[in-house]
Short mmCIF file of C-alpha atoms and ligand atoms in Angstrom, two decimals:
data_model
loop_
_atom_site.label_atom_id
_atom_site.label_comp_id
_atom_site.label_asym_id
_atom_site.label_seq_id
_atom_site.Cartn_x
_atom_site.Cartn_y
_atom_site.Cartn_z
CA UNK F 119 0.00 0.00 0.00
CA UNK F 120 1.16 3.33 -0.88
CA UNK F 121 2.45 6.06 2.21
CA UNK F 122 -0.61 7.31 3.70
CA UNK F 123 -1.47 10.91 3.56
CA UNK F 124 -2.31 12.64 7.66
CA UNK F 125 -6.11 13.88 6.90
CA UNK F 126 -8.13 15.79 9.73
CA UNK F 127 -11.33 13.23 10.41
CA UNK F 128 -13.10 15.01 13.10
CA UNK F 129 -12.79 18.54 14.91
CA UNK F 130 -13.99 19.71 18.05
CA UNK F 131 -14.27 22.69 19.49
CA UNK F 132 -14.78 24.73 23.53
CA UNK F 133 -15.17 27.47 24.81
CA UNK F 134 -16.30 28.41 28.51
CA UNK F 135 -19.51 30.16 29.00
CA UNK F 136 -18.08 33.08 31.17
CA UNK F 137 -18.05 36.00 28.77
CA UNK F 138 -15.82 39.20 28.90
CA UNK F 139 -17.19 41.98 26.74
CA UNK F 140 -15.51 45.43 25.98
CA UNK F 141 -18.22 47.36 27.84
CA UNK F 142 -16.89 44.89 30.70
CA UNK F 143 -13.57 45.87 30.13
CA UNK F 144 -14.73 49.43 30.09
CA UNK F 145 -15.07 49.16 33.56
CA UNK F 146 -12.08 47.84 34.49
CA UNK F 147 -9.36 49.54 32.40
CA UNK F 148 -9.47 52.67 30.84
CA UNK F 149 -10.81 51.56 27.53
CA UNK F 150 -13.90 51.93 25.18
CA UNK F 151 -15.73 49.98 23.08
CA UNK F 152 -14.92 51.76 19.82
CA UNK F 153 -11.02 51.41 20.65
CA UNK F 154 -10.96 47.73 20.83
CA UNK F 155 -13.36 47.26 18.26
CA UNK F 156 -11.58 49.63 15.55
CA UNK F 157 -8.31 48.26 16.61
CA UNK F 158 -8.59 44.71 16.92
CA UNK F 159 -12.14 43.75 15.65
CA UNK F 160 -12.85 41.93 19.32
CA UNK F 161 -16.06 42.36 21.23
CA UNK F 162 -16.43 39.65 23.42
CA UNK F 163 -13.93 37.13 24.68
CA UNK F 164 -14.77 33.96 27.03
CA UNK F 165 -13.40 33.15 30.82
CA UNK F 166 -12.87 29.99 32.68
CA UNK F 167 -14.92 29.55 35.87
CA UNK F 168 -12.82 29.25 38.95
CA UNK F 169 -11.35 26.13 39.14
CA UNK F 170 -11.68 25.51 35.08
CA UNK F 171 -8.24 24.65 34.07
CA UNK F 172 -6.56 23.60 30.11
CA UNK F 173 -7.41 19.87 30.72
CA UNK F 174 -11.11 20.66 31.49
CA UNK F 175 -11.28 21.99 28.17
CA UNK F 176 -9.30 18.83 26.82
CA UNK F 177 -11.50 16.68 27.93
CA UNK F 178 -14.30 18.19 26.39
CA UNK F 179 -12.58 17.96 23.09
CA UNK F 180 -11.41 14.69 22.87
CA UNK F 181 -15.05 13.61 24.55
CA UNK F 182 -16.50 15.43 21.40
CA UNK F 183 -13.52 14.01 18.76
CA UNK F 184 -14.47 10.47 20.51
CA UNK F 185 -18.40 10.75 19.90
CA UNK F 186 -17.96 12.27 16.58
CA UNK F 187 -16.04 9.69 14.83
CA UNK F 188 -17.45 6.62 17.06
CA UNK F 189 -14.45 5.37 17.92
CA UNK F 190 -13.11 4.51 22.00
CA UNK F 191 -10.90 6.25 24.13
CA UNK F 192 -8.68 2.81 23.52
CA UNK F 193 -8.18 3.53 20.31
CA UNK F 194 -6.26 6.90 20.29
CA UNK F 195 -2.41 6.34 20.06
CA UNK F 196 -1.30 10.07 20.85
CA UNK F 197 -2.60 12.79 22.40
CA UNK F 198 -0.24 16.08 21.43
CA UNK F 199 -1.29 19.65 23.62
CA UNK F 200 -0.27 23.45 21.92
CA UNK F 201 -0.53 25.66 25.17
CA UNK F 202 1.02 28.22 27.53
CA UNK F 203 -1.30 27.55 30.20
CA UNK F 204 -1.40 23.91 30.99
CA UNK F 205 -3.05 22.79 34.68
CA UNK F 206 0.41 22.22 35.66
CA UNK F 207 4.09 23.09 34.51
CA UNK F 208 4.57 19.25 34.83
CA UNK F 209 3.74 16.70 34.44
CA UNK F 210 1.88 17.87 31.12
CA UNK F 211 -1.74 18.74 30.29
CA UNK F 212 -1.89 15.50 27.82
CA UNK F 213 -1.28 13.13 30.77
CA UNK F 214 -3.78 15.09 32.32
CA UNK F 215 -6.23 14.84 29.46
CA UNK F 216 -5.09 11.26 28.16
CA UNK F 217 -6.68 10.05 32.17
CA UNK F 218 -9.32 12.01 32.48
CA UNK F 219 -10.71 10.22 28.85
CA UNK F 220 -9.52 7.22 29.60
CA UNK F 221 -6.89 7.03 26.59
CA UNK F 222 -4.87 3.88 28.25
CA UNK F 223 -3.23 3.19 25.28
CA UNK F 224 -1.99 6.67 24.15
CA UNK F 225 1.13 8.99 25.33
CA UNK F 226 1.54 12.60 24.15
CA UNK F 227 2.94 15.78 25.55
CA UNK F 228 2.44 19.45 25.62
CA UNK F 229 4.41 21.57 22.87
CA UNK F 230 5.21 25.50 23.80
CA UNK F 231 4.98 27.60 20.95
CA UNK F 232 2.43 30.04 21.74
CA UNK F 233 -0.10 30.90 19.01
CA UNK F 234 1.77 28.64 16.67
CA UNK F 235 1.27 25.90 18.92
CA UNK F 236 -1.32 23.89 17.50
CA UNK F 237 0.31 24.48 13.75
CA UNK F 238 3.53 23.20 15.66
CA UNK F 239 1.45 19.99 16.91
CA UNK F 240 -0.28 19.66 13.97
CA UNK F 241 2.67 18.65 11.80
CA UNK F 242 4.32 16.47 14.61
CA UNK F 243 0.85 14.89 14.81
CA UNK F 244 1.28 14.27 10.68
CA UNK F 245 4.80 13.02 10.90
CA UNK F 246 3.58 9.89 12.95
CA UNK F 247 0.68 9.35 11.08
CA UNK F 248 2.56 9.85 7.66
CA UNK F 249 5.38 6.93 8.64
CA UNK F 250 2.82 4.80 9.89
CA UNK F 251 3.98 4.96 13.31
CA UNK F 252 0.24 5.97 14.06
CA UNK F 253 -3.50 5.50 12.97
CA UNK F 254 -5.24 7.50 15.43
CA UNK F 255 -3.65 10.57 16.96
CA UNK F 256 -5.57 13.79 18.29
CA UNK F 257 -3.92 17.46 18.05
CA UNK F 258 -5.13 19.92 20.59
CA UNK F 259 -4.99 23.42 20.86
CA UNK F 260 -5.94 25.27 23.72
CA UNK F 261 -5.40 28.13 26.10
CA UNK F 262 -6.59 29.25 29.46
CA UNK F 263 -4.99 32.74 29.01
CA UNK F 264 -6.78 34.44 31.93
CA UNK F 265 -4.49 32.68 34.39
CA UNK F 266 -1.84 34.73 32.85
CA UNK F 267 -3.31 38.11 31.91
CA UNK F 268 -3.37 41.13 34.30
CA UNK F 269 -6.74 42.45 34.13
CA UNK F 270 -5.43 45.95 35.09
CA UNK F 271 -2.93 46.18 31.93
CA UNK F 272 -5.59 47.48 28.81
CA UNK F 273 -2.50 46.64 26.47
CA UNK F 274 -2.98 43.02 26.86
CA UNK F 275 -5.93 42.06 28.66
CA UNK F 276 -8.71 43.44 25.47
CA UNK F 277 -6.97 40.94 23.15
CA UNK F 278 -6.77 37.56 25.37
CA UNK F 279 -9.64 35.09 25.62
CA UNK F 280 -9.92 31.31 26.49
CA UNK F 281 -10.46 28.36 24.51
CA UNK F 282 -9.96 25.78 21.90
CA UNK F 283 -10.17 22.97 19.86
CA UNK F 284 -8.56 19.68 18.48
CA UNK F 285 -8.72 17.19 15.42
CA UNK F 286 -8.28 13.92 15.05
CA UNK F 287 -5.90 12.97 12.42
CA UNK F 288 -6.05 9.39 10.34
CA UNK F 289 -4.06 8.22 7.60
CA UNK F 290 -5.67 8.42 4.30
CA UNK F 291 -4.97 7.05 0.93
CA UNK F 292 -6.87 9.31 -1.40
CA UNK F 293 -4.22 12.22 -0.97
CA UNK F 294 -6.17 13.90 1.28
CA UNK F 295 -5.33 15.99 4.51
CA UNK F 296 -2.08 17.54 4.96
CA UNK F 297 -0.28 18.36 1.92
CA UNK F 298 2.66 20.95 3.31
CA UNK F 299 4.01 22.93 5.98
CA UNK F 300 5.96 25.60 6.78
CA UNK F 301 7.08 26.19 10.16
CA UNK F 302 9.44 29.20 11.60
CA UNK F 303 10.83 30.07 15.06
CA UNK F 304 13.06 33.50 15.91
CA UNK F 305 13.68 33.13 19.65
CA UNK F 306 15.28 37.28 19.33
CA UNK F 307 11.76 37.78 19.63
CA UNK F 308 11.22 36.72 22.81
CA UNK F 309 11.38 40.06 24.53
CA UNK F 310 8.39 41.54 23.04
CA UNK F 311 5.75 38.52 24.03
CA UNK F 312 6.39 37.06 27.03
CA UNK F 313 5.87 35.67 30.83
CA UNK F 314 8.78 36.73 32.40
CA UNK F 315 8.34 35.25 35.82
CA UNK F 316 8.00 31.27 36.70
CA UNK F 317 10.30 29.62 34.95
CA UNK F 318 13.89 28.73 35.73
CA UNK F 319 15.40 32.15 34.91
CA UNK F 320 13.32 33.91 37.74
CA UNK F 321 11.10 31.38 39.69
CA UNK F 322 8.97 32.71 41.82
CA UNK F 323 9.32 33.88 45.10
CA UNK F 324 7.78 35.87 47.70
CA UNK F 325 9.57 39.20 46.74
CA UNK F 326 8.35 38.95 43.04
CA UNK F 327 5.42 36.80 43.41
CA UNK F 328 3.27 39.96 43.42
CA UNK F 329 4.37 41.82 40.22
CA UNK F 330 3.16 41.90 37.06
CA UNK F 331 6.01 39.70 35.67
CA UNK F 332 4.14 36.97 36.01
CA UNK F 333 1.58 37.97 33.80
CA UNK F 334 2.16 38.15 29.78
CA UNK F 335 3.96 41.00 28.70
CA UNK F 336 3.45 42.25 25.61
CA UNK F 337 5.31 45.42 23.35
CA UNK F 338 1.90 45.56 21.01
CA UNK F 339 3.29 47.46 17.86
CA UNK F 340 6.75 45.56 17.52
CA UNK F 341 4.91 42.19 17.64
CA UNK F 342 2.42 43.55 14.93
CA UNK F 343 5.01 44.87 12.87
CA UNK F 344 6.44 41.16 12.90
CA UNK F 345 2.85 39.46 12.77
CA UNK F 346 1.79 41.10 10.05
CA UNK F 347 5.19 40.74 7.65
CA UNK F 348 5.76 36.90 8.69
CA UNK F 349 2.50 35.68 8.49
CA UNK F 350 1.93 37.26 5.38
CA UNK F 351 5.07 35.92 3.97
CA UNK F 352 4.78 32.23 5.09
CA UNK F 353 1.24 31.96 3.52
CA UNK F 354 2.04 32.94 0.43
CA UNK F 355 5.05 31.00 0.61
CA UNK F 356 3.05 27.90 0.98
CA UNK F 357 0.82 29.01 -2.02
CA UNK F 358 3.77 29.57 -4.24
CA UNK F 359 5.32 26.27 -3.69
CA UNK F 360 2.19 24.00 -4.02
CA UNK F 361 1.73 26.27 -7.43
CA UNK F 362 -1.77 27.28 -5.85
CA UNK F 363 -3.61 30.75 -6.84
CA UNK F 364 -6.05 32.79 -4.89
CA UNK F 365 -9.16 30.97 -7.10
CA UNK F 366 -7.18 27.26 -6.05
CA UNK F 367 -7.74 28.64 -2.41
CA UNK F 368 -11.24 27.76 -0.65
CA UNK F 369 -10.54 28.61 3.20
CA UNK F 370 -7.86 30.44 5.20
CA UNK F 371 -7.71 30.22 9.10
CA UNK F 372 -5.60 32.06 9.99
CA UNK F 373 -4.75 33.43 13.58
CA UNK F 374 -7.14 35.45 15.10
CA UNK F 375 -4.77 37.80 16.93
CA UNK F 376 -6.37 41.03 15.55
CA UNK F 377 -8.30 42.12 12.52
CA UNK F 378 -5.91 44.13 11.12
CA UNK F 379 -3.10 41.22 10.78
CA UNK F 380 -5.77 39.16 9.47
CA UNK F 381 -6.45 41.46 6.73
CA UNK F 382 -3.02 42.08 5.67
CA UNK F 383 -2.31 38.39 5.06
CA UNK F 384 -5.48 37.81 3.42
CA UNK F 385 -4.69 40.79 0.94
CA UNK F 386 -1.11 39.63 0.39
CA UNK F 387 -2.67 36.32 -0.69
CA UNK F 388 -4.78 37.75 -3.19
CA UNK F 389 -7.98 36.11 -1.53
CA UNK F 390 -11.87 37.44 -1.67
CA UNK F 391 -12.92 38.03 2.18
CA UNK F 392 -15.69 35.58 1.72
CA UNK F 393 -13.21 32.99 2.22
CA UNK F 394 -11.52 34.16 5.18
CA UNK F 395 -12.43 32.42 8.49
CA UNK F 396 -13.08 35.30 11.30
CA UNK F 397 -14.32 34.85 14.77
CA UNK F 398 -12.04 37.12 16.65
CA UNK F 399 -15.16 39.30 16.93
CA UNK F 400 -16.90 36.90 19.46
CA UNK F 401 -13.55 34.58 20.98
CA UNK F 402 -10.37 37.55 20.89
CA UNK F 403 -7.60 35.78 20.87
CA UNK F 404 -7.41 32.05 22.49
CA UNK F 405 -3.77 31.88 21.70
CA UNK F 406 -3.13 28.26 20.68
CA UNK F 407 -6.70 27.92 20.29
CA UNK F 408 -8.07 30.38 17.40
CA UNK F 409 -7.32 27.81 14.51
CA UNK F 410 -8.70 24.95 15.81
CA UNK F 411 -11.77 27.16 17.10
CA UNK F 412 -11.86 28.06 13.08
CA UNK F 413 -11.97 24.40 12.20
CA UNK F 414 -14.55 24.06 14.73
CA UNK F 415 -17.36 26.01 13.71
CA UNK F 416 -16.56 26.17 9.90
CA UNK F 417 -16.61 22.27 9.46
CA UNK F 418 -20.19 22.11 8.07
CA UNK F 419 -19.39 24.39 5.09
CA UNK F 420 -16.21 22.44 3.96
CA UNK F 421 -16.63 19.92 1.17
CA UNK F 422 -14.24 16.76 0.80
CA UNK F 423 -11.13 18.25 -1.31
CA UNK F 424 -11.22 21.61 -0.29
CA UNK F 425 -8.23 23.49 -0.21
CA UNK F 426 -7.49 24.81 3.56
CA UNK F 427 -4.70 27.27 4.61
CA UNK F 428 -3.71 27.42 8.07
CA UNK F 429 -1.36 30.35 8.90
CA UNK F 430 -0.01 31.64 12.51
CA UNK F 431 2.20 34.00 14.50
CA UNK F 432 2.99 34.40 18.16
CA UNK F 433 5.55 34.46 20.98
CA UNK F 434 8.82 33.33 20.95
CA UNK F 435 8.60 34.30 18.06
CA UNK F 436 7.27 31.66 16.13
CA UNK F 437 5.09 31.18 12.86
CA UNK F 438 3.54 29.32 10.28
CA UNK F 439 1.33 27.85 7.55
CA UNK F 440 0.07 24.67 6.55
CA UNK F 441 -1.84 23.54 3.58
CA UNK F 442 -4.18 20.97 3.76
CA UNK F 443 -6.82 19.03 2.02
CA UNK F 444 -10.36 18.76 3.67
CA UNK F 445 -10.93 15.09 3.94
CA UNK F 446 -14.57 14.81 4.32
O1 UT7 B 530 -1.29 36.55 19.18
C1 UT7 B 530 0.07 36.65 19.38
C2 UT7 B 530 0.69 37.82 18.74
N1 UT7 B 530 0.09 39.05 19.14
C3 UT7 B 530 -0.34 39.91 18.24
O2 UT7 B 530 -0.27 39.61 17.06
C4 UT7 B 530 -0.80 41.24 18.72
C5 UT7 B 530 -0.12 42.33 17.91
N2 UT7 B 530 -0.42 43.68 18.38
C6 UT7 B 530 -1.62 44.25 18.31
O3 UT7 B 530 -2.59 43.62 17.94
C7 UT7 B 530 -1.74 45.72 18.62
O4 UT7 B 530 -0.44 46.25 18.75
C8 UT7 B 530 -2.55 46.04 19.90
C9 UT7 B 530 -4.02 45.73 19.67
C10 UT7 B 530 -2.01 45.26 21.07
C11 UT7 B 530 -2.45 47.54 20.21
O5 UT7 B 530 -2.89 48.29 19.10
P1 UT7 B 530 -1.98 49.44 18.52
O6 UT7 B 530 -2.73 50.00 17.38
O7 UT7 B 530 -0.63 48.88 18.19
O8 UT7 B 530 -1.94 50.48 19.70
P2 UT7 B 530 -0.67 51.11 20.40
O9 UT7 B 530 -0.07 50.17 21.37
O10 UT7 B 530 0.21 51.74 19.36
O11 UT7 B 530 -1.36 52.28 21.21
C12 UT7 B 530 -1.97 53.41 20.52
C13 UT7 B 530 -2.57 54.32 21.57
C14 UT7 B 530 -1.63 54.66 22.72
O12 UT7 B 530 -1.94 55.98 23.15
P3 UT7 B 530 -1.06 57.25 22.65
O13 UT7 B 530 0.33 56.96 23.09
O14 UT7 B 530 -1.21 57.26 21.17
O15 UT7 B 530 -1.72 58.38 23.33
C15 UT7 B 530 -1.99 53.67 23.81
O16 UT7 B 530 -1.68 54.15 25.08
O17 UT7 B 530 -3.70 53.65 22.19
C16 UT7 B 530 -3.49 53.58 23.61
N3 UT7 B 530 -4.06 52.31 24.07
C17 UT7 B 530 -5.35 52.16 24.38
N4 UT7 B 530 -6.38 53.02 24.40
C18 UT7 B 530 -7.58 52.52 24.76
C19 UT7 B 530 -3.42 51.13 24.24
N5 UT7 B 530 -4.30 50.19 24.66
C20 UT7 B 530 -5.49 50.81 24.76
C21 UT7 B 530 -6.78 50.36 25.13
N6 UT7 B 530 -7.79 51.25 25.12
N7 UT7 B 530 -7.02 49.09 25.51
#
């Protein structure tokens, strides 16, 4: 039999109930509506409850992935987790997720990498399936991103929302699914996006513990400046070398960091905004979790062989695209 192609079979999405609007925020920071909106194109983002952590929100994915597809938690091989915010920093938010579900026959592991993070998974996720190591592996990606924001810093805390998704991937033999990646990492940008306090460079201790470091930091307009050059560049990229114009294109999802970016990359690409996916208005951004999200509620217009691009850009910095074939 020939190699098998990695092809997405089911997709499931979450998203907490708690919701965070700008008139909200408007009385928390010193912020309007008409700001946030014209800047970013968010209204509304959602919030954990207390107590709600990244594996609560992986079990309700792989739950969904598992009813979906009719399969049994036995059956899953790997379980692979894009986030920032796992429950714990170890062990990891897929051991977490792999118990809760029952999965006794799968491993997995978190992957760091921000808003690229499930892009990241997604073509580790192909590689196993691809070699035949694999037939049944679920990608997650997911963020609880109000454990890290300070909701007294209006610079980050109108963007960030929580929530996620995941897919299950299978092999296929029709040339379906995943047909190329590109993925791109420039840790010199870690300065501009990060957590500065809890990891082994400054743990924390009593002196710090109350600071903002150990909320996300963000300098706004460099990582723009970046977001909107690299993502542009990588999708297009991917068009150019799978010879694909803007008519070959049906779908881009790409990262739903702020309107603006979005719109760049979709220009750059040539494509008619009736194929852009958008949701930012009603999610903000979920971090690892806007693509999947996308995937999530635009499954029922997809038809089998239709031409998906995936693109991404975050901390670290890292970014990405991926161009895949809708298998079903
Ligand atoms: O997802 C991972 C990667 N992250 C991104 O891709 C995010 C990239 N960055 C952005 O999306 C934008 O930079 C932000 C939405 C974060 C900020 O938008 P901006 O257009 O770059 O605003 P700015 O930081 O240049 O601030 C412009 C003005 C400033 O006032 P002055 O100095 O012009 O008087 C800010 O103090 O807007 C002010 N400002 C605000 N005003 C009302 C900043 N935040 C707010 C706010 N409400 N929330």
């Amino acid at each position: 039999m020939s190699k098998p192609t990695a092809a997405i079979t089911a997709v499931q999405g979450y998203v907490p109930e708690g919701i965070l609007s700008n008139q909200d925020l408007e009385k928390m920071v010193d912020t309007n509506d008409e700001w946030i909106t014209s800047r970013t194109g968010i209204k509304e983002r959602r919030m954990a409850a207390k107590g709600e952590a990244l594996s609560d929100f992986g079990q309700k994915i792989v739950e969904g992935i598992l009813k979906k597809r009719g399969i049994k938690p036995e059956e899953i091989d790997m379980v692979i987790v894009g986030t920032i915010t796992g429950d714990y920093r170890f062990p990891s938010s897929s051991n977490v997720i792999c118990d809760k579900c029952g999965l006794v026959n799968a491993w997995g592991f978190d992957l760091s990498a921000a808003c690229s993070g499930f892009l990241y998974a997604l073509d580790i996720g192909k590689n196993y399936i691809e070699n035949g190591t694999y037939k049944k592996v679920i990608v997650i990606g997911a963020d609880v991103m109000s454990s890290i924001i300070n909701y007294k810093d209006r610079a980050t805390c109108i963007i960030f929302g929580d929530g996620g998704g995941g897919v299950l991937l299978e092999p296929n033999y029709d040339g379906l699914g995943i047909q190329d990646s590109i993925l791109k990492a420039d840790g010199a940008g870690r300065e501009f996006l990060l957590q500065k306090i809890g990891g082994s460079l400054e743990p924390i201790t009593k002196e710090n513990a109350e600071t903002d470091g150990q909320y996300v930091y963000q300098e706004g307009q460099t990582v723009f400046k970046h977001a909107v050059k690299n993502m542009a560049d990588v999708a297009v990229d991917i068009m150019e070398r799978n010879n694909l114009t803007a008519d070959d294109v049906d779908w881009l999802a790409p990262h739903q960091a702020n309107l603006r970016i979005i719109d760049a990359t979709a220009n750059r690409m040539g494509l008619d905004h009736s194929k852009i996916m958008i949701n930012i208005e009603k999610f903000g951004n979920t971090t690892a979790g806007t693509i999947p999200l996308l995937l999530w509620e635009w499954e029922d217009k997809f038809k089998k062989g239709d031409n998906i691009i995936l693109a991404a850009f975050g901390g670290g910095f890292t970014w990405g695209s991926i161009y895949l074939k809708w298998a079903y």
